[in-house]
Short mmCIF file of C-alpha atoms in Angstrom, two decimals:
data_model
loop_
_atom_site.label_atom_id
_atom_site.label_comp_id
_atom_site.label_asym_id
_atom_site.label_seq_id
_atom_site.Cartn_x
_atom_site.Cartn_y
_atom_site.Cartn_z
CA TYR D 106 -105.86 -4.38 86.59
CA LEU D 107 -105.58 -6.32 83.33
CA THR D 108 -107.43 -8.71 81.09
CA ASP D 109 -105.75 -11.89 79.98
CA PRO D 110 -106.02 -13.41 76.47
CA ALA D 111 -108.92 -15.61 77.62
CA LYS D 112 -110.82 -12.42 78.62
CA LYS D 113 -110.72 -13.32 82.30
CA ASP D 114 -110.00 -10.39 84.54
CA TYR D 115 -107.08 -10.60 86.92
CA LEU D 116 -104.88 -8.41 89.05
CA LEU D 117 -101.18 -8.44 88.26
CA LEU D 118 -99.06 -8.64 91.39
CA THR D 119 -95.86 -6.78 90.67
CA ASP D 120 -94.02 -7.73 93.85
CA GLU D 121 -94.33 -9.03 97.39
CA ASN D 122 -92.63 -7.27 100.29
CA THR D 123 -93.09 -9.60 103.23
CA GLN D 124 -90.48 -8.56 105.79
CA LEU D 125 -88.55 -10.76 108.21
CA ARG D 126 -87.02 -8.58 110.90
CA PHE D 127 -84.47 -10.16 113.23
CA ALA D 128 -83.31 -8.96 116.63
CA GLY D 129 -79.66 -9.18 115.64
CA ASP D 130 -77.20 -9.93 112.89
CA PHE D 131 -77.64 -13.67 113.19
CA THR D 132 -75.75 -16.45 111.43
CA GLY D 133 -77.54 -18.13 108.57
CA TRP D 134 -76.94 -20.75 105.88
CA ALA D 135 -77.81 -19.31 102.50
CA ALA D 136 -78.02 -20.76 99.00
CA ASP D 137 -77.73 -17.87 96.55
CA TYR D 138 -79.02 -19.16 93.23
CA LYS D 139 -78.01 -15.89 91.44
CA LEU D 140 -80.94 -16.27 89.02
CA PHE D 141 -84.64 -17.01 89.39
CA ALA D 142 -84.31 -19.55 86.58
CA SER D 143 -82.18 -22.30 88.12
CA HIS D 144 -82.14 -25.95 89.09
CA GLN D 145 -81.78 -24.84 92.73
CA GLU D 146 -78.51 -26.73 93.07
CA ALA D 147 -76.06 -24.84 95.27
CA GLN D 148 -74.18 -25.02 98.54
CA PHE D 149 -75.78 -23.48 101.63
CA LYS D 150 -72.99 -21.19 102.80
CA LYS D 151 -72.58 -19.84 106.32
CA THR D 152 -73.08 -16.10 106.43
CA LYS D 153 -74.46 -13.19 108.42
CA ILE D 154 -77.76 -11.50 107.63
CA THR D 155 -76.00 -8.19 106.96
CA ARG D 156 -73.73 -9.84 104.38
CA ILE D 157 -76.70 -10.77 102.18
CA SER D 158 -77.12 -8.20 99.42
CA PRO D 159 -80.36 -6.71 98.09
CA GLU D 160 -79.50 -8.25 94.71
CA ALA D 161 -79.19 -11.79 96.13
CA ILE D 162 -81.67 -14.51 95.25
CA ILE D 163 -81.54 -16.63 98.41
CA GLY D 164 -83.46 -19.86 98.19
CA VAL D 165 -85.53 -21.32 100.97
CA PRO D 166 -85.36 -23.06 103.38
CA PHE D 167 -83.06 -20.46 104.94
CA LEU D 168 -81.78 -21.56 108.35
CA ILE D 169 -80.61 -19.12 111.03
CA SER D 170 -79.07 -19.56 114.46
CA ALA D 171 -80.76 -16.90 116.60
CA GLY D 172 -79.86 -17.82 120.16
CA ALA D 173 -76.95 -16.37 122.11
CA ASN D 174 -75.99 -19.90 123.15
CA ASN D 175 -76.94 -21.69 119.94
CA ASP D 176 -80.22 -22.67 121.57
CA ILE D 177 -82.66 -21.14 119.07
CA TYR D 178 -82.82 -22.13 115.42
CA ALA D 179 -85.32 -20.92 112.86
CA ALA D 180 -85.87 -21.93 109.26
CA ILE D 181 -87.83 -19.84 106.77
CA THR D 182 -89.64 -21.53 103.90
CA GLU D 183 -93.06 -21.73 102.26
CA ALA D 184 -95.87 -24.29 102.04
CA ASP D 185 -98.95 -24.94 99.90
CA LEU D 186 -97.49 -23.23 96.85
CA SER D 187 -100.22 -23.41 94.20
CA ASP D 188 -101.05 -21.02 91.33
CA TYR D 189 -98.47 -18.59 92.67
CA ALA D 190 -94.77 -17.81 92.25
CA GLY D 191 -91.91 -19.32 94.22
CA MET D 192 -90.40 -17.29 97.06
CA TYR D 193 -86.82 -16.13 97.64
CA LEU D 194 -85.13 -13.82 100.14
CA ALA D 195 -82.81 -10.83 99.93
CA LYS D 196 -81.55 -8.04 102.13
CA GLY D 197 -84.01 -5.23 102.70
CA GLU D 198 -82.70 -1.91 101.37
CA GLU D 199 -84.66 0.42 103.65
CA GLU D 200 -86.43 -1.76 106.18
CA GLY D 201 -83.58 -2.13 108.69
CA ILE D 202 -80.11 -3.54 108.99
CA ASN D 203 -81.23 -7.03 110.08
CA THR D 204 -84.24 -7.35 107.79
CA LEU D 205 -84.81 -9.73 104.88
CA VAL D 206 -87.59 -9.28 102.33
CA THR D 207 -89.25 -11.73 100.00
CA LYS D 208 -88.79 -11.84 96.25
CA LEU D 209 -91.09 -13.70 93.87
CA SER D 210 -90.05 -15.50 90.72
CA PRO D 211 -91.15 -13.36 87.74
CA LEU D 212 -93.49 -14.47 84.99
CA VAL D 213 -91.60 -15.45 81.84
CA THR D 214 -93.44 -12.68 80.00
CA GLY D 215 -91.35 -10.26 82.05
CA LYS D 216 -94.46 -8.49 83.30
CA GLY D 217 -95.18 -8.90 86.97
CA ARG D 218 -94.99 -11.86 89.34
CA VAL D 219 -98.45 -13.36 89.86
CA ARG D 220 -101.80 -13.17 88.11
CA ILE D 221 -104.31 -12.89 90.95
CA ARG D 222 -107.68 -14.35 90.00
CA PRO D 223 -110.81 -15.01 92.08
CA GLY D 224 -110.00 -17.90 94.39
CA THR D 225 -106.23 -17.35 94.38
CA PHE D 226 -104.59 -18.03 97.74
CA SER D 227 -101.07 -17.03 98.65
CA PRO D 228 -98.78 -19.75 99.99
CA TRP D 229 -98.02 -20.05 103.70
CA ARG D 230 -94.94 -18.18 104.87
CA VAL D 231 -93.40 -20.63 107.32
CA VAL D 232 -90.98 -20.05 110.18
CA MET D 233 -89.94 -23.29 111.87
CA VAL D 234 -88.45 -22.78 115.35
CA GLY D 235 -86.59 -25.23 117.58
CA ASP D 236 -84.02 -25.36 120.36
CA SER D 237 -81.63 -27.30 118.11
CA PRO D 238 -81.33 -27.68 114.35
CA GLY D 239 -82.17 -31.36 114.65
CA ARG D 240 -85.62 -30.59 116.06
CA LEU D 241 -86.52 -28.89 112.77
CA ILE D 242 -85.77 -32.10 110.85
CA GLU D 243 -88.39 -33.89 112.92
CA SER D 244 -91.11 -31.39 111.92
CA GLU D 245 -93.90 -32.15 109.40
CA ILE D 246 -95.18 -28.57 109.20
CA VAL D 247 -94.69 -28.10 105.44
CA CYS D 248 -96.89 -31.09 104.65
CA ASN D 249 -99.38 -30.27 107.41
CA LEU D 250 -99.99 -26.80 105.96
CA SER D 251 -100.75 -28.20 102.51
CA ASP D 252 -104.04 -29.50 101.12
CA PRO D 253 -105.18 -33.04 102.06
CA CYS D 254 -104.79 -36.00 99.72
CA GLU D 255 -106.80 -35.87 96.47
CA ILE D 256 -106.14 -39.50 95.50
CA GLU D 257 -108.73 -41.96 96.86
CA ASP D 258 -106.77 -45.18 96.27
CA THR D 259 -103.06 -44.78 97.02
CA SER D 260 -102.22 -48.49 97.20
CA TRP D 261 -100.35 -48.33 93.88
CA ILE D 262 -97.92 -45.69 95.21
CA ARG D 263 -95.06 -47.78 96.52
CA PRO D 264 -91.76 -46.44 97.88
CA GLY D 265 -88.48 -48.23 97.34
CA ILE D 266 -84.95 -48.13 95.99
CA SER D 267 -84.16 -47.78 92.30
CA ALA D 268 -81.13 -48.68 90.24
CA TRP D 269 -80.08 -45.95 87.83
CA ASP D 270 -78.79 -46.39 84.32
CA HIS D 271 -75.26 -45.90 83.01
CA TRP D 272 -75.13 -42.09 83.25
CA TRP D 273 -73.39 -41.97 86.65
CA SER D 274 -70.72 -44.46 85.68
CA ALA D 275 -69.89 -42.97 82.29
CA ASP D 276 -71.62 -41.25 79.41
CA VAL D 277 -75.09 -42.24 78.26
CA LYS D 278 -75.18 -45.85 77.08
CA MET D 279 -78.70 -46.49 75.88
CA ASP D 280 -79.24 -50.03 74.64
CA THR D 281 -81.18 -53.11 75.65
CA LYS D 282 -78.18 -55.01 77.04
CA THR D 283 -77.12 -52.19 79.36
CA ILE D 284 -80.64 -51.57 80.67
CA LYS D 285 -81.03 -55.26 81.45
CA GLN D 286 -77.75 -55.18 83.40
CA TYR D 287 -79.21 -52.56 85.76
CA ILE D 288 -82.55 -54.38 86.00
CA LYS D 289 -80.62 -57.47 87.11
CA LEU D 290 -78.82 -55.39 89.75
CA ALA D 291 -82.16 -54.20 91.12
CA ALA D 292 -83.49 -57.76 91.16
CA ASP D 293 -80.39 -59.14 92.89
CA MET D 294 -80.55 -56.40 95.52
CA GLY D 295 -84.28 -56.75 96.11
CA TRP D 296 -84.85 -53.20 94.89
CA GLU D 297 -88.21 -52.26 93.48
CA TYR D 298 -87.25 -50.04 90.52
CA MET D 299 -84.85 -49.18 87.73
CA ILE D 300 -84.72 -45.75 86.05
CA ILE D 301 -84.20 -45.50 82.28
CA ASP D 302 -82.78 -42.01 81.86
CA TRP D 303 -82.46 -39.66 78.90
CA HIS D 304 -82.06 -40.74 75.26
CA TRP D 305 -84.47 -43.70 75.51
CA TYR D 306 -86.74 -41.88 73.03
CA GLY D 307 -83.85 -40.36 71.09
CA PRO D 308 -81.99 -37.06 71.49
CA PRO D 309 -84.02 -34.86 73.87
CA PHE D 310 -82.09 -31.67 73.06
CA MET D 311 -80.95 -29.80 70.00
CA PRO D 312 -77.21 -30.23 69.34
CA GLY D 313 -75.17 -27.21 70.39
CA GLU D 314 -78.24 -25.36 71.69
CA ASP D 315 -77.52 -25.43 75.46
CA TYR D 316 -80.28 -27.87 76.40
CA LYS D 317 -82.93 -26.47 74.09
CA ALA D 318 -85.70 -29.05 73.71
CA ASN D 319 -85.67 -31.08 70.51
CA PRO D 320 -88.96 -30.17 68.76
CA ASP D 321 -89.01 -33.48 66.87
CA ALA D 322 -88.84 -35.68 69.98
CA ASP D 323 -91.69 -38.13 70.53
CA ILE D 324 -92.04 -39.65 74.00
CA THR D 325 -94.30 -42.42 72.70
CA ARG D 326 -91.57 -43.82 70.42
CA VAL D 327 -88.51 -45.76 71.57
CA THR D 328 -85.03 -45.39 70.10
CA PRO D 329 -84.09 -48.40 67.89
CA GLU D 330 -81.23 -49.29 70.25
CA VAL D 331 -83.76 -50.23 72.94
CA ASP D 332 -86.14 -53.18 72.49
CA MET D 333 -88.83 -51.98 74.87
CA PRO D 334 -90.96 -55.17 74.78
CA GLU D 335 -87.86 -57.21 75.67
CA VAL D 336 -86.91 -54.75 78.44
CA LEU D 337 -90.44 -54.75 79.88
CA GLY D 338 -90.60 -58.53 79.76
CA TYR D 339 -87.23 -58.91 81.47
CA ALA D 340 -88.19 -56.42 84.16
CA GLY D 341 -91.50 -58.16 84.78
CA LYS D 342 -89.82 -61.55 85.01
CA ASN D 343 -87.46 -60.13 87.65
CA LYS D 344 -90.22 -58.26 89.53
CA VAL D 345 -88.61 -54.89 88.87
CA ARG D 346 -90.67 -51.94 87.67
CA LEU D 347 -89.38 -49.20 85.40
CA ILE D 348 -89.33 -45.39 85.64
CA LEU D 349 -88.88 -43.35 82.47
CA TRP D 350 -87.06 -40.00 82.09
CA LEU D 351 -88.80 -37.17 80.21
CA GLN D 352 -87.82 -33.63 79.27
CA TRP D 353 -90.57 -31.41 80.69
CA GLU D 354 -91.63 -29.68 77.45
CA HIS D 355 -92.03 -33.05 75.77
CA ALA D 356 -94.15 -34.23 78.71
CA ASP D 357 -96.24 -31.06 78.58
CA LYS D 358 -96.91 -31.59 74.89
CA GLN D 359 -97.77 -35.30 74.97
CA MET D 360 -98.77 -36.23 78.52
CA ASP D 361 -102.33 -37.31 77.70
CA GLU D 362 -101.28 -39.84 75.08
CA ALA D 363 -97.94 -40.83 76.61
CA PHE D 364 -99.07 -41.39 80.20
CA ALA D 365 -101.91 -43.64 79.08
CA LEU D 366 -99.40 -45.62 77.00
CA TYR D 367 -96.99 -45.92 79.94
CA GLU D 368 -99.75 -47.27 82.15
CA LYS D 369 -100.50 -49.86 79.47
CA TRP D 370 -96.81 -50.81 79.40
CA GLY D 371 -96.81 -51.24 83.18
CA ILE D 372 -94.44 -48.33 83.83
CA ALA D 373 -94.25 -47.34 87.52
CA GLY D 374 -93.44 -43.65 87.14
CA VAL D 375 -91.79 -40.82 85.27
CA LYS D 376 -88.81 -38.61 86.05
CA ILE D 377 -89.44 -35.16 84.56
CA ASP D 378 -86.42 -32.92 84.15
CA PHE D 379 -84.98 -29.51 83.21
CA MET D 380 -87.83 -27.23 84.33
CA ALA D 381 -85.37 -24.90 86.14
CA ARG D 382 -88.11 -22.39 87.01
CA ASP D 383 -90.69 -21.75 89.73
CA ASP D 384 -92.70 -18.89 88.23
CA GLN D 385 -96.50 -19.14 88.44
CA ASP D 386 -96.88 -20.90 85.09
CA MET D 387 -94.27 -23.52 85.99
CA VAL D 388 -95.82 -24.07 89.42
CA ASN D 389 -99.09 -24.76 87.64
CA PHE D 390 -97.35 -27.19 85.27
CA TYR D 391 -96.13 -29.21 88.25
CA GLU D 392 -99.66 -29.61 89.53
CA LYS D 393 -101.10 -30.36 86.10
CA VAL D 394 -98.58 -33.09 85.32
CA VAL D 395 -98.83 -34.67 88.79
CA LYS D 396 -102.63 -34.86 88.41
CA LYS D 397 -102.36 -36.45 84.98
CA ALA D 398 -99.76 -38.91 86.28
CA ALA D 399 -102.10 -39.89 89.13
CA GLU D 400 -104.91 -40.56 86.64
CA ASN D 401 -102.62 -43.10 84.97
CA LYS D 402 -101.17 -44.54 88.21
CA LEU D 403 -97.70 -43.11 87.62
CA MET D 404 -95.37 -41.92 90.36
CA MET D 405 -93.47 -38.69 89.82
CA ASP D 406 -89.83 -37.68 90.39
CA PHE D 407 -89.06 -34.06 89.44
CA HIS D 408 -85.49 -33.16 88.48
CA GLY D 409 -84.19 -29.75 87.52
CA ALA D 410 -86.78 -28.79 90.09
CA TYR D 411 -87.57 -26.24 92.77
CA LYS D 412 -87.73 -27.18 96.46
CA PRO D 413 -90.75 -29.08 97.86
CA THR D 414 -93.66 -27.09 99.27
CA GLY D 415 -96.01 -29.86 100.44
CA LEU D 416 -97.67 -30.87 97.16
CA ARG D 417 -96.79 -34.49 97.98
CA ARG D 418 -99.46 -34.46 100.69
CA THR D 419 -102.12 -33.56 98.11
CA TYR D 420 -100.71 -35.86 95.44
CA PRO D 421 -98.57 -38.53 97.15
CA ASN D 422 -97.62 -39.97 93.76
CA LEU D 423 -95.14 -37.06 93.79
CA ILE D 424 -92.74 -39.35 95.58
CA THR D 425 -89.54 -37.29 95.47
CA ARG D 426 -87.75 -34.49 93.67
CA GLU D 427 -84.27 -33.11 93.15
CA GLY D 428 -83.68 -29.38 93.72
CA VAL D 429 -80.46 -30.26 95.53
CA LEU D 430 -76.75 -30.24 94.80
CA GLY D 431 -76.32 -34.00 94.94
CA ASN D 432 -73.92 -36.77 94.05
CA GLU D 433 -74.01 -36.07 90.31
CA TYR D 434 -71.87 -32.96 90.87
CA ASN D 435 -68.93 -35.21 91.75
CA LYS D 436 -68.58 -35.89 88.03
CA TRP D 437 -67.51 -32.32 87.25
CA SER D 438 -66.87 -30.36 90.47
CA ASP D 439 -65.44 -30.45 93.99
CA LEU D 440 -68.58 -28.93 95.57
CA VAL D 441 -69.94 -32.11 97.15
CA THR D 442 -67.83 -31.94 100.28
CA PRO D 443 -68.49 -33.73 103.58
CA GLU D 444 -69.38 -30.30 105.00
CA HIS D 445 -71.99 -29.81 102.28
CA ASN D 446 -73.51 -33.22 102.98
CA CYS D 447 -73.69 -32.40 106.69
CA THR D 448 -75.43 -29.09 105.93
CA LEU D 449 -78.20 -30.41 103.64
CA PRO D 450 -80.28 -32.14 106.37
CA PHE D 451 -80.60 -28.83 108.23
CA THR D 452 -81.36 -26.71 105.16
CA ARG D 453 -82.76 -28.12 101.90
CA MET D 454 -84.18 -31.27 103.49
CA LEU D 455 -86.41 -29.24 105.84
CA ALA D 456 -88.66 -28.56 102.84
CA GLY D 457 -89.17 -32.24 102.02
CA PRO D 458 -87.70 -35.27 100.23
CA MET D 459 -84.64 -34.81 98.05
CA ASP D 460 -83.41 -37.10 95.30
CA TYR D 461 -79.70 -36.78 96.05
CA THR D 462 -78.82 -40.16 94.42
CA PRO D 463 -76.63 -41.64 97.20
CA GLY D 464 -74.71 -44.89 97.26
CA ALA D 465 -71.46 -44.09 95.43
CA PHE D 466 -68.95 -46.86 96.06
CA ILE D 467 -65.75 -45.43 94.53
CA ASN D 468 -64.77 -43.63 97.72
CA ARG D 469 -61.77 -41.36 98.04
CA THR D 470 -60.32 -39.04 100.64
CA ALA D 471 -60.51 -35.35 99.80
CA GLU D 472 -56.78 -35.40 98.91
CA LYS D 473 -57.18 -38.31 96.48
CA PHE D 474 -60.54 -37.30 94.99
CA GLU D 475 -60.68 -36.29 91.35
CA ASN D 476 -63.32 -35.79 88.69
CA ALA D 477 -63.19 -39.02 86.77
CA ILE D 478 -65.12 -41.65 84.85
CA PRO D 479 -66.42 -43.74 86.52
CA ALA D 480 -67.37 -41.12 89.12
CA GLN D 481 -65.75 -40.82 92.56
CA VAL D 482 -66.90 -39.22 95.81
CA MET D 483 -64.84 -37.57 98.57
CA THR D 484 -66.44 -39.49 101.44
CA THR D 485 -66.05 -42.89 103.01
CA ARG D 486 -68.20 -45.87 102.06
CA CYS D 487 -70.07 -45.62 105.36
CA HIS D 488 -70.83 -41.92 104.77
CA GLN D 489 -72.64 -42.98 101.58
CA LEU D 490 -74.48 -45.79 103.37
CA ALA D 491 -75.65 -43.39 106.06
CA MET D 492 -77.30 -41.17 103.43
CA PHE D 493 -79.96 -43.85 102.94
CA VAL D 494 -81.14 -43.09 106.48
CA VAL D 495 -80.21 -39.43 106.94
CA PHE D 496 -81.50 -38.10 103.60
CA ASP D 497 -85.28 -38.35 103.31
CA SER D 498 -86.63 -39.69 100.01
CA PRO D 499 -89.39 -42.33 99.67
CA LEU D 500 -87.82 -43.19 96.30
CA VAL D 501 -84.05 -43.54 96.73
CA VAL D 502 -82.01 -43.76 93.54
CA ALA D 503 -78.77 -45.66 94.12
CA CYS D 504 -76.28 -44.10 91.75
CA ASP D 505 -73.51 -46.59 91.06
CA HIS D 506 -72.72 -49.25 88.46
CA PRO D 507 -73.44 -52.94 89.19
CA ASP D 508 -69.71 -53.75 89.14
CA GLN D 509 -69.16 -51.29 92.00
CA TYR D 510 -71.77 -53.06 94.16
CA TYR D 511 -71.39 -56.79 93.73
CA ASN D 512 -69.29 -58.41 96.49
CA LYS D 513 -68.37 -55.04 97.99
CA LYS D 514 -68.35 -54.18 101.69
CA GLY D 515 -71.49 -52.38 102.76
CA ILE D 516 -73.74 -53.70 100.04
CA ASP D 517 -75.76 -55.79 102.50
CA PHE D 518 -77.05 -52.62 104.17
CA LEU D 519 -78.60 -51.55 100.86
CA LYS D 520 -80.50 -54.83 100.72
CA VAL D 521 -82.35 -54.18 103.98
CA VAL D 522 -82.72 -50.41 104.46
CA PRO D 523 -86.28 -49.09 103.81
CA THR D 524 -87.14 -45.68 102.38
CA THR D 525 -90.16 -44.63 104.46
CA TRP D 526 -90.35 -44.06 108.17
CA ASP D 527 -92.83 -44.22 111.04
CA ASP D 528 -90.75 -42.04 113.35
CA THR D 529 -87.60 -39.90 113.23
CA LYS D 530 -85.23 -38.94 116.04
CA VAL D 531 -82.24 -36.66 115.51
CA LEU D 532 -79.80 -37.88 118.16
CA SER D 533 -77.01 -35.38 117.55
CA GLY D 534 -76.11 -32.75 115.00
CA GLU D 535 -74.43 -29.47 114.18
CA VAL D 536 -74.86 -27.72 110.86
CA GLY D 537 -71.97 -28.56 108.55
CA GLU D 538 -70.29 -30.62 111.27
CA HIS D 539 -72.09 -33.92 111.79
CA ILE D 540 -75.50 -35.54 112.11
CA VAL D 541 -76.83 -38.72 113.72
CA VAL D 542 -80.40 -39.78 112.84
CA ALA D 543 -82.47 -42.75 113.99
CA ARG D 544 -85.54 -43.68 111.96
CA LYS D 545 -88.18 -46.34 112.66
CA ASN D 546 -89.82 -48.65 110.16
CA ALA D 547 -92.20 -51.31 111.53
CA ASP D 548 -90.33 -53.05 114.40
CA GLY D 549 -86.87 -51.98 113.27
CA TRP D 550 -84.77 -48.89 113.84
CA TYR D 551 -82.12 -47.62 111.45
CA ILE D 552 -79.25 -45.29 112.33
CA GLY D 553 -77.30 -43.08 109.96
CA ALA D 554 -74.40 -40.85 111.00
CA MET D 555 -72.41 -38.52 108.74
CA ASN D 556 -69.30 -36.49 109.49
CA ASN D 557 -67.50 -33.51 107.99
CA SER D 558 -63.75 -33.45 107.36
CA LEU D 559 -62.75 -33.68 111.02
CA PRO D 560 -62.62 -37.20 112.51
CA ARG D 561 -64.80 -37.49 115.61
CA LYS D 562 -66.27 -39.84 118.18
CA ILE D 563 -69.90 -39.64 119.29
CA GLU D 564 -71.78 -41.59 121.93
CA VAL D 565 -75.55 -42.02 121.70
CA ILE D 566 -77.95 -43.81 124.03
CA PRO D 567 -80.83 -45.49 122.10
CA GLU D 568 -83.59 -44.44 124.49
CA PHE D 569 -86.04 -44.61 121.60
CA LEU D 570 -85.92 -48.42 121.61
CA GLY D 571 -88.59 -50.56 123.18
CA GLU D 572 -87.98 -52.87 126.12
CA GLY D 573 -85.81 -55.94 125.75
CA GLU D 574 -82.79 -56.77 123.65
CA TYR D 575 -82.02 -55.61 120.12
CA ARG D 576 -79.57 -56.97 117.59
CA LEU D 577 -77.47 -54.05 116.31
CA HIS D 578 -75.93 -54.77 112.91
CA PHE D 579 -73.49 -52.00 112.03
CA PHE D 580 -71.24 -50.75 109.24
CA LYS D 581 -68.47 -48.42 110.40
CA ASP D 582 -65.36 -46.75 109.05
CA GLY D 583 -62.38 -49.06 109.25
CA PRO D 584 -59.13 -48.12 111.01
CA ASP D 585 -57.56 -47.07 107.69
CA ALA D 586 -60.54 -45.03 106.44
CA ASN D 587 -58.73 -41.71 106.94
CA SER D 588 -56.35 -42.70 104.15
CA HIS D 589 -58.40 -45.36 102.31
CA ALA D 590 -62.02 -44.18 102.26
CA GLU D 591 -63.41 -47.55 101.17
CA ASP D 592 -62.22 -49.26 104.37
CA THR D 593 -65.43 -50.55 105.96
CA ARG D 594 -65.99 -52.89 108.88
CA GLU D 595 -69.17 -54.82 109.60
CA GLY D 596 -70.27 -56.31 112.89
CA GLU D 597 -73.10 -57.18 115.23
CA ILE D 598 -73.77 -56.81 118.95
CA ILE D 599 -76.74 -57.17 121.31
CA ILE D 600 -77.84 -53.99 123.10
CA MET D 601 -80.67 -52.53 125.18
CA LYS D 602 -82.14 -49.02 125.33
CA THR D 603 -79.90 -48.12 128.29
CA ASP D 604 -76.65 -49.06 126.54
CA THR D 605 -74.29 -46.66 124.78
CA ILE D 606 -73.54 -46.88 121.07
CA GLN D 607 -70.02 -45.80 120.18
CA ILE D 608 -69.79 -44.08 116.79
CA GLU D 609 -66.29 -43.30 115.54
CA MET D 610 -66.08 -41.60 112.14
CA ALA D 611 -63.13 -40.83 109.90
CA SER D 612 -62.68 -37.64 107.92
CA GLY D 613 -65.72 -37.48 105.63
CA GLY D 614 -66.85 -40.58 107.44
CA GLY D 615 -70.05 -42.23 108.48
CA TYR D 616 -71.86 -45.01 110.29
CA ALA D 617 -74.93 -47.05 109.34
CA ALA D 618 -76.79 -49.64 111.37
CA TYR D 619 -80.09 -51.41 111.80
CA LEU D 620 -81.60 -52.69 115.02
CA LEU D 621 -84.17 -55.48 115.23
CA PRO D 622 -85.78 -56.96 118.37
CA VAL D 623 -84.30 -60.23 119.58
CA ASN D 624 -87.18 -62.70 119.53
#
């Protein structure tokens, strides 16, 4: 029992020992982040409960297959995380051979985990259960367990697709001409947004200090290389709104002044980065900055972030977040495999939206893939298109350079695909193997299918459709996609809900389609 510097009494929670006891040594998919301080960017690797060590720091959601015939799946996560520490899992040392226990992210002071004050509530400990892994994707339990919306007028919160700046295609290139090139891409595609990433207000980090925040940075001042009035005018003329990147400590220091200025400029939102923690103080920062952003009608995209826990229900201006090993890792690693992509929907995505940054159009087979500038991916073009349907994110950031999009096969799908959904049906899926998802927006249905490294054929019957005929416009892997991953074929047929859709995918392949009623 302690007293904090503000003379307010609190209890110091030193640990939490919630136990999860399983009936057997089940298979699970675990992301071991190694440290509590991380960006939560890792592969979810297939393992057994008994192979998880007491020293592990396993992130949630943690998916297990518990049925003898693969007919029971359970995912462990948390919801309504507020004024508390983020949860992890590890093997129990004494509680039983098939038992996991919770671990809480420690306070940065090194003393304890959570300051318990009057009115403190612990988060929900959630176990999602379904007869297939796809059923879990259809669940809204994390949001439903979180507090209701605190924003009276949400009309200014608008989902959409965003162009990104030059970072994906090469190193940072921060100048007016380059920014306008990406704004034009967004306008030509009919996308709503364009993100201006780091260095727009000068160097955000100290040189040679391993991402230590630059103490002299000022997020109300623009680097001389960028003419912000010209950029804002050009964006407004083209009906594209801008999102600005911020290092989190700079945002914490200047949010009152800066957010009011951004609203005056007409900025749509901010992308706050490099938190890499989910201790109690950082959890409280998330809520503080989201509230302040809402006061100034700014949407929020967290990067360097922990997994979602339902805060977007309370503050829907929190439109997406990272906390995922996404496309950016193709620049420096070989971790973003087709198997990884086909695991994410059943693991990380169960917690909520993820800003994976899909849409890479320099597609290579696994044998031909290499870390390069501009960046490549080891999947087919259609695999990347399918991500816009399979991966949930109300704000989707398309990663590639304008030159990779213009006049390229598949680009027309990115002109029509929405980013929010009225209904979701998982038509087929196995963890790390493949997934087929259908999502509804207004009168249209959209299908995304993604495959691991083994070519396969799947048949689905669109029983979710209404009566009558639908025009199915599809993008599929071409006959040479197993050797040339950019080979994409486009076509259109008329179908009904009783017909069969044939989906044939190459290695690392995919399929994307949209269906609209025939009037």
